[in-house]
CSV table of C-alpha atoms and ligand atoms in Angstrom, one decimal:
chain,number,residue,atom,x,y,z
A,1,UNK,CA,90.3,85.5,-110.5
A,2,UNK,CA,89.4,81.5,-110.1
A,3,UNK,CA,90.1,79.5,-112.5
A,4,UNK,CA,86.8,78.2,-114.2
A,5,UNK,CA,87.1,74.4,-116.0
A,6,UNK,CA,84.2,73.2,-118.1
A,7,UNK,CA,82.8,69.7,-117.4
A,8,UNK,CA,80.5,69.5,-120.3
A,9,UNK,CA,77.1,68.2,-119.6
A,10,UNK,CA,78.1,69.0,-115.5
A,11,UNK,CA,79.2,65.1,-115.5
A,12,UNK,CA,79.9,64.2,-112.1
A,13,UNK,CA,78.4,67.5,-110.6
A,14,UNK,CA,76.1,67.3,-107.9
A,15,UNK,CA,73.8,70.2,-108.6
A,16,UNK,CA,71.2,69.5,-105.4
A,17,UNK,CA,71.0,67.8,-101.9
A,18,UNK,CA,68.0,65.6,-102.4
A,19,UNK,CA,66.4,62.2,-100.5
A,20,UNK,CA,64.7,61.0,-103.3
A,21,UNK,CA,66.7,58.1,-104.8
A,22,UNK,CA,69.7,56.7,-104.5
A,23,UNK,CA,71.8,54.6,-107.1
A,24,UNK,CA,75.1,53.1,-106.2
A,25,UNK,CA,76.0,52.1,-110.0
A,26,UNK,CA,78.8,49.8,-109.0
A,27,UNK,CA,76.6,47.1,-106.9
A,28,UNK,CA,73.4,47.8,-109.3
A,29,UNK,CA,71.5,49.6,-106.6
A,30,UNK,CA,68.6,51.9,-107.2
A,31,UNK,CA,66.8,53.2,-103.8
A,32,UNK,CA,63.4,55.2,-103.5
A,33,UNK,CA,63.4,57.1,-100.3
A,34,UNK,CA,66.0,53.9,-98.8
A,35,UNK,CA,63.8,51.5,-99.8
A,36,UNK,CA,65.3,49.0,-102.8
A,37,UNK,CA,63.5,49.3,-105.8
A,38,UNK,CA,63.0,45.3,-106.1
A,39,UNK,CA,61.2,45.1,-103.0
A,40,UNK,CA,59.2,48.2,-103.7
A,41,UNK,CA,58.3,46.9,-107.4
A,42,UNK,CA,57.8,43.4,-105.9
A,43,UNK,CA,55.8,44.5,-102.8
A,44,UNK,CA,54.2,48.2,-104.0
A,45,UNK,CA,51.2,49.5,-105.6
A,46,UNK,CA,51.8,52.5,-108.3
A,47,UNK,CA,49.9,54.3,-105.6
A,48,UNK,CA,51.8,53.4,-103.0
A,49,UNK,CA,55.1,54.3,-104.2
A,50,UNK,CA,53.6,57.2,-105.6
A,51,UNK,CA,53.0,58.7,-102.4
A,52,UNK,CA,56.3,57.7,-100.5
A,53,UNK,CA,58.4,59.8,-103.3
A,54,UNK,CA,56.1,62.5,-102.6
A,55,UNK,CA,56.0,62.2,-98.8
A,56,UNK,CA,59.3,60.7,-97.9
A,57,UNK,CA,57.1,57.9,-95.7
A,58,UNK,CA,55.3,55.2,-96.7
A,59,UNK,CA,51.7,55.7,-96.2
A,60,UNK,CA,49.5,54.0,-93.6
A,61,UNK,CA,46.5,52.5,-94.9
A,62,UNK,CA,44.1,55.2,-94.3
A,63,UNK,CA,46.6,57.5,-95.6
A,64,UNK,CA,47.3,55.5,-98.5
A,65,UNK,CA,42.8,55.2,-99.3
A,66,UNK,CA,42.6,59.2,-99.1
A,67,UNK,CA,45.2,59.6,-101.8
A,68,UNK,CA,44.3,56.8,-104.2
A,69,UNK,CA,40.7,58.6,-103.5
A,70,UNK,CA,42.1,61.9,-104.8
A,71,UNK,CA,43.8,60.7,-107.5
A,72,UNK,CA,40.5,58.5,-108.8
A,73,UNK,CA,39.0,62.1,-108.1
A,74,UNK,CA,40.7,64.2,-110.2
A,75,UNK,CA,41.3,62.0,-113.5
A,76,UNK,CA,38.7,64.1,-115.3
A,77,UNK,CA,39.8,66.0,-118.0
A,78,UNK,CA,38.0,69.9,-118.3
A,79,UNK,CA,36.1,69.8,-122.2
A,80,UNK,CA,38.4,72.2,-123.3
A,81,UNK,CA,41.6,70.5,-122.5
A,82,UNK,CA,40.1,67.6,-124.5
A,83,UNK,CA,39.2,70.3,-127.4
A,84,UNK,CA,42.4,71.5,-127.3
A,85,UNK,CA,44.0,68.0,-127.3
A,86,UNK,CA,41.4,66.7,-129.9
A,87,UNK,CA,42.6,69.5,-132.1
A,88,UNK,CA,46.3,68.3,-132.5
A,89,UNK,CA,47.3,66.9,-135.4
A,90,UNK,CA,46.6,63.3,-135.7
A,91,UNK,CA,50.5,63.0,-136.9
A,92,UNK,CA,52.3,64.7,-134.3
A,93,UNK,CA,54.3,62.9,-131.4
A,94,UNK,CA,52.0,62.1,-128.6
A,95,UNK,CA,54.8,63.6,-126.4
A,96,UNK,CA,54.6,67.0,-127.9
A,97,UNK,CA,50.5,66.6,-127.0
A,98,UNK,CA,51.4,65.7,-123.6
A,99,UNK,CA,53.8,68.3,-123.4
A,100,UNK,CA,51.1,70.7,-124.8
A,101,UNK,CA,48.2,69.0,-122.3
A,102,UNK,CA,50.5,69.3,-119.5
A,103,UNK,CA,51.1,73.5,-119.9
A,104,UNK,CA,47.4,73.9,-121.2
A,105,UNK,CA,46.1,72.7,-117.4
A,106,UNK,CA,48.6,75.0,-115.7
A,107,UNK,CA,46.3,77.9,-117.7
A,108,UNK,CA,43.2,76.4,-115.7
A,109,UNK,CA,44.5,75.5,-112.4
A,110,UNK,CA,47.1,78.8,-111.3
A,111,UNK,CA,48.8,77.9,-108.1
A,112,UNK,CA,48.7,81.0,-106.0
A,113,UNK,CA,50.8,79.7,-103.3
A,114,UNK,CA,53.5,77.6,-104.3
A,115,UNK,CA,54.3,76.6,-100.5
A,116,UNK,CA,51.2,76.1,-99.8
A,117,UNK,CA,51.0,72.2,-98.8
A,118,UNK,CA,47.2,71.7,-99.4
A,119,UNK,CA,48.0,73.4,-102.8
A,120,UNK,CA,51.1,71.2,-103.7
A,121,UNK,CA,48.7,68.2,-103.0
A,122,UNK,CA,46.6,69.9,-105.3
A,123,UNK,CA,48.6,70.3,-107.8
A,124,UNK,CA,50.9,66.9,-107.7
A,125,UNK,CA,47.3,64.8,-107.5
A,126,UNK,CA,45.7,66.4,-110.3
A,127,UNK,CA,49.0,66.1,-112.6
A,128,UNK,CA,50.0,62.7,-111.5
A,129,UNK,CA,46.3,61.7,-112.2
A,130,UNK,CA,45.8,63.7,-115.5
A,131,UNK,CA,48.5,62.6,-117.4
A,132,UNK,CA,47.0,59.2,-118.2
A,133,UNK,CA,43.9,60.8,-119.7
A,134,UNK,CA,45.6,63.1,-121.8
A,135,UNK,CA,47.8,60.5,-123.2
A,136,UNK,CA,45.2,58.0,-123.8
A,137,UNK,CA,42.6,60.8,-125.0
A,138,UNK,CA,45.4,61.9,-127.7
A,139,UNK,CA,45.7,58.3,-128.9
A,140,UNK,CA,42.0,58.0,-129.3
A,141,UNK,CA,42.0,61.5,-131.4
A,142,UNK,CA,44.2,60.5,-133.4
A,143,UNK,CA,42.8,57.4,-134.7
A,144,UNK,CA,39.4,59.2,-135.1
A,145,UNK,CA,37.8,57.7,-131.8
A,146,UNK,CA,35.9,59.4,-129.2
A,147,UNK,CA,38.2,59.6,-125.4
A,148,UNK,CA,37.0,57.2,-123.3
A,149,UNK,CA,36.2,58.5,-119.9
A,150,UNK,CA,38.3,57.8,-116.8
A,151,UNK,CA,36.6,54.6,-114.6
A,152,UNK,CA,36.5,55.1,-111.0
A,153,UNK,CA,36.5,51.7,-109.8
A,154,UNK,CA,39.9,50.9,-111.5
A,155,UNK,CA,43.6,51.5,-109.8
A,156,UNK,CA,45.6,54.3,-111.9
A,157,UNK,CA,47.8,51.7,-114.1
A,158,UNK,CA,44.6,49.7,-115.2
A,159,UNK,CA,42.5,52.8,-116.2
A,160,UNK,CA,45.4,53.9,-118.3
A,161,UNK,CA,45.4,50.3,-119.9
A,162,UNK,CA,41.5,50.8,-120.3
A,163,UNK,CA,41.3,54.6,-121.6
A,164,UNK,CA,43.2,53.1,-124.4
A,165,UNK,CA,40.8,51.3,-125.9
A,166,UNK,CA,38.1,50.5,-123.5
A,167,UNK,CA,39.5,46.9,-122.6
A,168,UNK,CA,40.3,46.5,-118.6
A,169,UNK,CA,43.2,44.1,-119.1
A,170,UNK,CA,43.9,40.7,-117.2
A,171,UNK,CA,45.3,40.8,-113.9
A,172,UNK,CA,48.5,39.7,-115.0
A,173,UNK,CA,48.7,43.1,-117.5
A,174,UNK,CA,47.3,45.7,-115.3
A,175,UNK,CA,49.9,44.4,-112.5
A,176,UNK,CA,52.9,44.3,-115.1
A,177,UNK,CA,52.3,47.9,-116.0
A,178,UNK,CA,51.6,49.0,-112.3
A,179,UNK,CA,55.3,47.4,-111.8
A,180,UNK,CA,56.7,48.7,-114.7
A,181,UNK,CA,56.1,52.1,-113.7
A,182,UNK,CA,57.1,51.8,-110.2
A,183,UNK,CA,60.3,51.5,-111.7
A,184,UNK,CA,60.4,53.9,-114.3
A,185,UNK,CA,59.0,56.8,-111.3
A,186,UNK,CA,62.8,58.3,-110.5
A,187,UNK,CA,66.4,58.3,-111.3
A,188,UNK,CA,67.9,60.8,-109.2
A,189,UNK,CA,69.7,63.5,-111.6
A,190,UNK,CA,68.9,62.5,-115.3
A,191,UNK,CA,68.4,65.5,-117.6
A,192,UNK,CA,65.0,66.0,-117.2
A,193,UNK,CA,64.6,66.2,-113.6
A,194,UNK,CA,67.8,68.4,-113.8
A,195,UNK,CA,65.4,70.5,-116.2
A,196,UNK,CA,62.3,70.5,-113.9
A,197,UNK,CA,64.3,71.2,-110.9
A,198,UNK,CA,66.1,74.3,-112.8
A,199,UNK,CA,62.5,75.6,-113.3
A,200,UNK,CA,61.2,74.7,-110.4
A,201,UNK,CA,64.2,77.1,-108.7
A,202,UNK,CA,62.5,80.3,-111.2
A,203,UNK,CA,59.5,79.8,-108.7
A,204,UNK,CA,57.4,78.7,-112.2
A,205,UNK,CA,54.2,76.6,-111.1
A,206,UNK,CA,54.5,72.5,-111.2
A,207,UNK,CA,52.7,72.7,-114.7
A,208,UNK,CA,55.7,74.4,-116.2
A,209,UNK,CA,57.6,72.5,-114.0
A,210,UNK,CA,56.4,69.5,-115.6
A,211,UNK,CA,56.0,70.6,-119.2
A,212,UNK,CA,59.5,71.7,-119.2
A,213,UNK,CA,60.5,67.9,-117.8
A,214,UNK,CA,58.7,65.8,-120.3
A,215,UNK,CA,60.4,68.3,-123.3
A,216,UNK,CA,63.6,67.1,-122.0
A,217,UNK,CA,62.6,63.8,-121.9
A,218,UNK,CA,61.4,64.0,-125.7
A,219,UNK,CA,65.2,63.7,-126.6
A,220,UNK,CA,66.3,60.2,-127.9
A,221,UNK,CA,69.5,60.3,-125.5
A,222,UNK,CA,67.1,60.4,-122.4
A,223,UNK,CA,63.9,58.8,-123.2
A,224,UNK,CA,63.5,57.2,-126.9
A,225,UNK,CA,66.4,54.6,-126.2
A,226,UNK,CA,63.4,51.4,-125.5
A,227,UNK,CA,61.4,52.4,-129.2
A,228,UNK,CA,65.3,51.7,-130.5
A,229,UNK,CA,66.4,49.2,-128.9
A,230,UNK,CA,63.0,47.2,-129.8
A,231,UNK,CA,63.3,48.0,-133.2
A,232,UNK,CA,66.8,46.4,-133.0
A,233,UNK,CA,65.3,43.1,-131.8
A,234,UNK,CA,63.4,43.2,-134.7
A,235,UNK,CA,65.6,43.1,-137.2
A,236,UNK,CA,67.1,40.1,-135.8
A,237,UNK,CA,65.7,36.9,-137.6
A,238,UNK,CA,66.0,34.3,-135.1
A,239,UNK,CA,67.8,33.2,-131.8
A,240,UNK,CA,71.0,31.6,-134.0
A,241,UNK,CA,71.7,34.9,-135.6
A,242,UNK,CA,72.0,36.5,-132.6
A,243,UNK,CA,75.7,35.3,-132.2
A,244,UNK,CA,76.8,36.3,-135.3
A,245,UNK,CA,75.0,40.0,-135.8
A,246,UNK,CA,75.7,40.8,-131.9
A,247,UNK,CA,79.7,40.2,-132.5
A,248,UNK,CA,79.4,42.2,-135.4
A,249,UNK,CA,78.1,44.6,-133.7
A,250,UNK,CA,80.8,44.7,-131.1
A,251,UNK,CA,84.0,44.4,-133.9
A,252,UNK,CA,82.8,47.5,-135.7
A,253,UNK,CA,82.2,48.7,-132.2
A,254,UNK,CA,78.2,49.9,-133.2
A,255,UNK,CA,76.3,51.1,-130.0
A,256,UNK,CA,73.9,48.0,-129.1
A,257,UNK,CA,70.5,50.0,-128.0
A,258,UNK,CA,69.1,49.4,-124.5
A,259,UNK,CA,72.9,48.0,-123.2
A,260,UNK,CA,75.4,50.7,-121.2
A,261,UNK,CA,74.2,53.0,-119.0
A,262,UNK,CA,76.7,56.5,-118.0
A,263,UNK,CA,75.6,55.6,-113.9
A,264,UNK,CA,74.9,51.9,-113.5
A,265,UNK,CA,78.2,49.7,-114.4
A,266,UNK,CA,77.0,46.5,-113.8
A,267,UNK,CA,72.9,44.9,-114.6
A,268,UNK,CA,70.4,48.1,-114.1
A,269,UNK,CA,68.1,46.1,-111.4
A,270,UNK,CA,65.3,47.9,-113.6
A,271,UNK,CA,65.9,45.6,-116.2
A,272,UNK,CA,66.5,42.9,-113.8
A,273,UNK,CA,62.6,43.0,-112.8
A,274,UNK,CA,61.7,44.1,-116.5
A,275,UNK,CA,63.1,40.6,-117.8
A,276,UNK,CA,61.0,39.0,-114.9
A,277,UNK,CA,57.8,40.9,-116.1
A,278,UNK,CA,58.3,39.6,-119.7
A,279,UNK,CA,58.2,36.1,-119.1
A,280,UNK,CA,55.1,36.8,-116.9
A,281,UNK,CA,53.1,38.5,-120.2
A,282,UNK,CA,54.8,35.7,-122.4
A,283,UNK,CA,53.0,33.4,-120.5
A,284,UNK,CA,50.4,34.7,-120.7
A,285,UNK,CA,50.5,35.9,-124.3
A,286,UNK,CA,52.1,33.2,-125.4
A,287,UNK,CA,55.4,33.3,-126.1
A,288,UNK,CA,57.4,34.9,-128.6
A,289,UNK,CA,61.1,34.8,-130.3
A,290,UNK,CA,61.5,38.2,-129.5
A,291,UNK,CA,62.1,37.4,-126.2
A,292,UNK,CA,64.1,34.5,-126.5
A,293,UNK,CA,66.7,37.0,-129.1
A,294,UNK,CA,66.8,39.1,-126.5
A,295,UNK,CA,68.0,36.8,-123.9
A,296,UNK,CA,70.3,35.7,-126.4
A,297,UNK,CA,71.3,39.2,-127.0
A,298,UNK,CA,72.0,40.0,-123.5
A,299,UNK,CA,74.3,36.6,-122.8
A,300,UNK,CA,76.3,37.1,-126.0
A,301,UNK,CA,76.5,41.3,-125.3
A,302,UNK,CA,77.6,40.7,-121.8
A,303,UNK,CA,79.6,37.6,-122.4
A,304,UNK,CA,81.6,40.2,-124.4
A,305,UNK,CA,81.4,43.8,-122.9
A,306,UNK,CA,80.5,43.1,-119.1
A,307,UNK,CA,84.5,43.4,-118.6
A,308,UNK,CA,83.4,47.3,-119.8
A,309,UNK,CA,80.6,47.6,-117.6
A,310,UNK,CA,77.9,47.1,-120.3
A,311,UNK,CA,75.0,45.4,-119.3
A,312,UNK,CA,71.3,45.5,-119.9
A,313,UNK,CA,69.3,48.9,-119.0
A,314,UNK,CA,65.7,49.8,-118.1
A,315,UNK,CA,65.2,50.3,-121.8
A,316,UNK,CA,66.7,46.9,-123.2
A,317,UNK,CA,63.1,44.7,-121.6
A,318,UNK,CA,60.9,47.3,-121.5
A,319,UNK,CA,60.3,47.6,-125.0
A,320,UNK,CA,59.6,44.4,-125.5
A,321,UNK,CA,57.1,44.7,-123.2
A,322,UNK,CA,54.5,47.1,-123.7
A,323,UNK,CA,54.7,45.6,-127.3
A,324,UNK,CA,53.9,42.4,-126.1
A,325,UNK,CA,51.4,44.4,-123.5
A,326,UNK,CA,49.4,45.5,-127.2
A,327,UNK,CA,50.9,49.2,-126.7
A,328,UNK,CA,52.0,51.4,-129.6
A,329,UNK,CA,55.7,52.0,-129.8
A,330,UNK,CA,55.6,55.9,-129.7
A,331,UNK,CA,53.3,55.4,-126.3
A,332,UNK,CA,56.5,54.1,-124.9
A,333,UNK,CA,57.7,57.7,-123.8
A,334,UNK,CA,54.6,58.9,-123.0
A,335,UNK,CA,54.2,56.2,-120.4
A,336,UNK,CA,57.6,56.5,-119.4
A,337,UNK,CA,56.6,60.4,-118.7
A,338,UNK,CA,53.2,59.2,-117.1
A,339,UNK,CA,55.4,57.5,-114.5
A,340,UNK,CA,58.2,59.7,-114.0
A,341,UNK,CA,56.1,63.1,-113.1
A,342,UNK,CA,55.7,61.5,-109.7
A,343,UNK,CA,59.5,62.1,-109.4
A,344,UNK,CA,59.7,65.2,-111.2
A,345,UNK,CA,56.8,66.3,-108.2
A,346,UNK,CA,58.9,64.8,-105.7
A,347,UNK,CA,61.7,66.9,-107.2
A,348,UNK,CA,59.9,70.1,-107.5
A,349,UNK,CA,58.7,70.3,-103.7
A,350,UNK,CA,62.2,69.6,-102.6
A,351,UNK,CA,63.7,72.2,-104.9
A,352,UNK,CA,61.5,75.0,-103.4
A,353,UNK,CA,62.6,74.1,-99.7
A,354,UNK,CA,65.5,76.3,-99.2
A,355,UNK,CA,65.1,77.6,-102.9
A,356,UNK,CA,68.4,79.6,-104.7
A,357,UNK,CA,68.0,80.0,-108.5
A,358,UNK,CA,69.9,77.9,-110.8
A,359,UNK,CA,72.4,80.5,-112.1
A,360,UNK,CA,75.4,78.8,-113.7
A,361,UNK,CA,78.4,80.5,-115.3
A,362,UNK,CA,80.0,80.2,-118.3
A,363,UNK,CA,83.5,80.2,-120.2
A,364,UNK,CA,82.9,82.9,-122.5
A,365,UNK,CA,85.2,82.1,-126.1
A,366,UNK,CA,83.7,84.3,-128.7
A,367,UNK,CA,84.9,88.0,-129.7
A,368,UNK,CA,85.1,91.0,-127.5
A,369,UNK,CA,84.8,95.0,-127.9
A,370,UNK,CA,84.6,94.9,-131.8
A,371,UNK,CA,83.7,98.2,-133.3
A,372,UNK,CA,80.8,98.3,-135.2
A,373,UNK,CA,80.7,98.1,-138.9
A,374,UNK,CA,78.2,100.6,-140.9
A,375,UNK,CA,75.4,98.4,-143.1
A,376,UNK,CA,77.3,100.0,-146.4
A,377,UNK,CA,80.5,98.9,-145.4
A,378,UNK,CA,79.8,94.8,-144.4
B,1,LIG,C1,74.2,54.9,-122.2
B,1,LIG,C2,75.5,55.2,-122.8
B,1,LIG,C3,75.5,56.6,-123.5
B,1,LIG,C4,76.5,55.2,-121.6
B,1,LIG,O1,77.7,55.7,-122.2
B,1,LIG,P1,79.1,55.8,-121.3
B,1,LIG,O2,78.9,55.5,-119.9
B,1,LIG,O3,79.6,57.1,-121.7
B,1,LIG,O4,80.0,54.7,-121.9
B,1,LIG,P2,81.0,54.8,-123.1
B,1,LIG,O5,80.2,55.4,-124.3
B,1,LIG,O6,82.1,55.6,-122.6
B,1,LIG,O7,81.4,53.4,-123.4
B,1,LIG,C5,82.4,52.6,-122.7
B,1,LIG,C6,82.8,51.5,-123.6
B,1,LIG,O8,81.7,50.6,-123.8
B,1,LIG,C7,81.2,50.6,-125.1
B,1,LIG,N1,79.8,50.6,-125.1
B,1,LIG,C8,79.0,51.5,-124.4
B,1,LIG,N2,77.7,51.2,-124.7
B,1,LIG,C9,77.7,50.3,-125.6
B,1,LIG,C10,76.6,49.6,-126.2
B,1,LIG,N3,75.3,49.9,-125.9
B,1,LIG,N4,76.9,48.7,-127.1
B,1,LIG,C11,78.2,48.3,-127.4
B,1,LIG,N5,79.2,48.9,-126.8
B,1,LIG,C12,79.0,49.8,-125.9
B,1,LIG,C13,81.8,51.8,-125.8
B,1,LIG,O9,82.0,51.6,-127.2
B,1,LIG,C14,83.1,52.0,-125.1
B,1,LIG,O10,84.0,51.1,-125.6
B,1,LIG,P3,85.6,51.4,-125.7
B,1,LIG,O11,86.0,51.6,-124.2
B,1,LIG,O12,86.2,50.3,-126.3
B,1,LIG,O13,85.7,52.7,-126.4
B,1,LIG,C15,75.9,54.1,-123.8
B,1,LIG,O14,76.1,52.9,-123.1
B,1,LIG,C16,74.9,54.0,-124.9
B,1,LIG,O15,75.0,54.7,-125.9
B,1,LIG,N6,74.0,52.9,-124.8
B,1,LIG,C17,73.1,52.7,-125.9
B,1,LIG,C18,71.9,53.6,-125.8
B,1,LIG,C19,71.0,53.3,-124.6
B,1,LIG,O16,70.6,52.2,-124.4
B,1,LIG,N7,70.6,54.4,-123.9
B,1,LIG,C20,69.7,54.3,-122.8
B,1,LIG,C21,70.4,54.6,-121.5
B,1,LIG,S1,69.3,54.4,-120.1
C-alpha cells in the first residue's frame, strides 16, 4: 500500500493542465493566454480580453464586433428572474442574490449539449452578460427602486456603472472599471476556480458551474479581503499616523489587509495598475487622504516586510477605488464575481476537454468496526 501524505488545502498541487494564466510569483508576473496583464489592462477592452480567455486568440475585429453584439444581445433579464431577484430580502448579501440569480437562469436556459460549441457560446455570452444586471437589479431592489434596463448603446463595464443608478459615468470612470476588471478576470488555481472546475468535471451545466464558483468566492479568505482592507484605511486618521499604527501593526505582528499574497512574493502587478487607476479617479474626483495613507501604508509596510515577500495585492488599491468610483462596499465582491466568471467559463470549457472526475482520496482517522450500541443502553 502507498503511502498517502496530506498537504492541507492541496498547497503546491497542480490539480489541472490549463493555458489560461500564468503567474510566475517571484518576478510579479501575471499572463492571460501569454499575454502580460499590463499590456492587456493598458491596451484591452473588457470585451476584448473577454474573448481571448475564452478563445485562446485574440479576436480580429469582425470577430471581436459579433461577440460584443451578443453580449449587448443578451443582457436582458427574463421577468421572472427579476421577480425572483426582486423578492430577496433587502438585507441579504448581494452575493448570495447573485449566487441565487446565477442557478435560477440555469432553470431557464438547460444546456442539452455540453460540447456543443454553439451551445457553450450560448451559455458563456448570456452568463458573462447577465451578471451585471442581476447585480445592479438586486441593488436597485433593495433600496426600493425599480431595475433599470440594460442600454444597448453602452460597452459592458459602462452599463454596469449605469444600471446602478441610471448615471452613464465619465470617460475616465467607465474606462477605470473596464481596466479594473480586466484584471480581476483570472488567477489561475484560486479556490473558486478550483470549485468551478471540480463541478465542471461532474458534467453539471455552466450555471452550476458558476453558482458553485461565486459561493466559494463568498469566503473572506478568497474574495472579501478589498471591503477589509478599505475599512483599515479608514481608521487611519491621517498620513502622519500612518508610521506609527503601521509599525504597530508589524511588532504585534497583526495581518495588515490587502498586503501578502500565498503566490506573488514580490508587488502583485494587479495592484501595480490599481494604484495607477486611483490617481486617475483622484484626479478626477478630486483627491482624497485616503489615498495618500495608503501610499504611506504601502512604503512604511514594504519598507518593513518586503525582506518577507509582503507587498501590496489586487485588494490593497482596489478598495479604494470603487469607493472613490461612488460604489457600495459589499458591491465590491459582486463585481469582483462579475469579472471573474469570464475565467471561471474559460476554466469550465477547458475542464470538459479530456474530462476525468475530480475524485480525491482521503486519510481516514476516525474509528473503525465498532459494534453497535442498543438506544437503552447509550
Ligand atoms: C494572503 C496571505 C494569507 C498569504 O499568506 P502566506 O503566503 O501564507 O504568508 P504567511 O502567512 O506565511 O506570512 C509570511 C510572513 O509574513 C507575515 N505577513 C504575511 N502577510 C502579512 C500581512 N498582510 N501583514 C503583515 N504581515 C504579514 C507573516 O506574519 C509571516 O511573518 P513571520 O515569518 O515572521 O511569521 C497573507 O499575506 C494575508 O493574510 N494577507 C492579508 C489578507 C489579504 O490581503 N488577503 C488577500 C490576498 S489576495
Amino acid at each position: 500500500m502507498t503511502e498517502k501524505t496530506l498537504i492541507p488545502g492541496l498547497e503546491g498541487i497542480p490539480c489541472a493542465a490549463s493555458s489560461v494564466s500564468f503567474i510566475d510569483g517571484i518576478a510579479g508576473i501575471l499572463e492571460y493566454r501569454g499575454y502580460d496583464i499590463t499590456t492587456l489592462a493598458n491596451h484591452g477592452t473588457f470585451e476584448e480580453v473577454a474573448y481571448l480567455l475564452l478563445y485562446g486568440e485574440l479576436p480580429k475585429k469582425d470577430e471581436l464586433v459579433a461577440f460584443d453584439a451578443e453580449l449587448r444581445a443578451n443582457r436582458v433579464l427574463k421577468y421572472p428572474v427579476l421577480d425572483i431577484i426582486k423578492s430577496l430580502p433587502s438585507t441579504g448579501h448581494p452575493m448570495k442574490a447573485i449566487q441565487a440569480g446565477v442557478a435560477v437562469l440555469g432553470a431557464f436556459y438547460p444546456v442539452d449539449d455540453l460540447n456543443n460549441a454553439h451551445e457553450q457560446r450560448l451559455a458563456s455570452v448570456r452568463l458573462i452578460a447577465q451578471l451585471p444586471t442581476v447585480v445592479a437589479a438586486f441593488h436597485r431592489a433593495r433600496q426600493g427602486d425599480e431595475p433599470i434596463a440594460p442600454n444597448v448603446e453602452l460597452n459592458h463595464a459602462t452599463n454596469f456603472l449605469y444600471m446602478l443608478d441610471g448615471q452613464i459615468p465619465s470617460a475616465v470612470i467607465s474606462r477605470t472599471l473596464d481596466i479594473a476588471m480586466i484584471l480581476h478576470m483570472e488567477h489561475t488555481m484560486n479556490a473558486s476556480t478550483f470549485t468551478g472546475r471540480v463541478v465542471a468535471s461532474t458534467l453539471a451545466d455552466p450555471y452550476a458551474v458558476v453558482s458553485s464558483a461565486i459561493g466559494s468566492l463568498t469566503g473572506p479568505l478568497h474574495g472579501g479581503a478589498n471591503e477589509r482592507a478599505l475599512e483599515e484605511l479608514r481608521e487611519i486618521p491621517s498620513v502622519d499616523a500612518v508610521d506609527e499604527i503601521i509599525t504597530g501593526k508589524i511588532e504585534r505582528k497583526d495581518k495588515i489587509m490587502g498586503l501578502g499574497h500565498r503566490v506573488y512574493k514580490t508587488t502583485d502587478p494587479r495592484s501595480t495598475l490599481l494604484q495607477g487607476l486611483c490617481a486617475g479617479v483622484f484626479a478626477e474626483r478630486g483627491s482624497a487622504e485616503i489615498f495618500d495613507i495608503a501610499r504611506k501604508v504601502e512604503e512604511i509596510a514594504t519598507g518593513k516586510l518586503g525582506h518577507k515577500g509582503i507587498f501590496p495585492n489586487v485588494d490593497f488599491y482596489s478598495g479604494i477605488l470603487y469607493d472613490a468610483m461612488g460604489i457600495p462596499s459589499d458591491l465590491f465582491t459582486p463585481i469582483f464575481a462579475v469579472a471573474r466568471v469570464v475565467g471561471w467559463l474559460a476554466h469550465w470549457k477547458e475542464q470538459l476537454i479530456g474530462n476525468r472526475i475530480f475524485r480525491p482520496t482521503q486519510i481516514y482517522v476516525g474509528h473503525r468496526q465498532r459494534p453497535f450500541t442498543p438506544m437503552s443502553d447509550r
